Every structure is written in C-alpha cells, then in structure tokens.
C-alpha cells in the first residue's frame, strides 16, 4: 500500500493515546502524503487541521479508525460515503 492521503478517524491531540499514535507515527516516520485528523470537536490535532466528519474532507486513500466500539459503524459508513 502506498496511500497518498490517510484519514485518522478518532484522532487525538494526545500523541500517546490510541487515536494520537497514528498521527504522531506517520509524521515521525516521514509520511509524505496528506494526513486528515477526524475529531468531532477539535479543530487542530498535533499541528494539523482537523475535520469533524470524514465527509467534510477531500477524498482519502485510506482510513485508520480509532473510535469506541459504539462509533465504529458510523465511522465505517462515513468511509463508504
């Protein structure tokens, strides 16, 4: 896989949390593509602009889902839309 853009659904401002690790690691290891943090309230995640729902972002090649179990179905549905 060589995605040009990755959404992190459930991204966290705290880099050590499950939703923060993908953002931190992609940046640390030099991912050259676009990272789209998705968080319902935060506007900035680790220095990157965040969107409240995936549908508000430009299309992405891959999504990493880091949300509680109750929110997984909606997150996956957002990926399909």
mmCIF file of C-alpha atoms in Angstrom, residues 1 4 6-9 11-13 16-17 20 22 25-27 33 35 56-57 76 80:
data_model
loop_
_atom_site.group_PDB
_atom_site.id
_atom_site.type_symbol
_atom_site.label_atom_id
_atom_site.label_comp_id
_atom_site.label_asym_id
_atom_site.label_seq_id
_atom_site.Cartn_x
_atom_site.Cartn_y
_atom_site.Cartn_z
ATOM 1 C CA UNK A 1 0.000 0.000 0.000
ATOM 2 C CA UNK A 4 -1.341 9.468 -0.828
ATOM 3 C CA UNK A 6 -4.800 8.959 5.224
ATOM 4 C CA UNK A 7 -7.692 9.901 7.498
ATOM 5 C CA UNK A 8 -7.372 9.134 11.197
ATOM 6 C CA UNK A 9 -10.942 8.864 12.460
ATOM 7 C CA UNK A 11 -7.624 11.295 16.108
ATOM 8 C CA UNK A 12 -6.389 12.621 19.437
ATOM 9 C CA UNK A 13 -4.467 15.717 20.444
ATOM 10 C CA UNK A 16 0.332 8.717 23.338
ATOM 11 C CA UNK A 17 -3.365 7.778 23.031
ATOM 12 C CA UNK A 20 -2.954 10.072 18.567
ATOM 13 C CA UNK A 22 -1.128 7.042 14.025
ATOM 14 C CA UNK A 25 3.999 7.959 13.888
ATOM 15 C CA UNK A 26 3.147 8.959 10.317
ATOM 16 C CA UNK A 27 4.757 12.329 10.957
ATOM 17 C CA UNK A 33 1.050 12.254 1.977
ATOM 18 C CA UNK A 35 -2.933 13.317 6.970
ATOM 19 C CA UNK A 56 -16.062 17.315 5.246
ATOM 20 C CA UNK A 57 -12.622 16.357 3.920
ATOM 21 C CA UNK A 76 -17.110 2.925 8.521
ATOM 22 C CA UNK A 80 -18.058 4.500 2.247
#
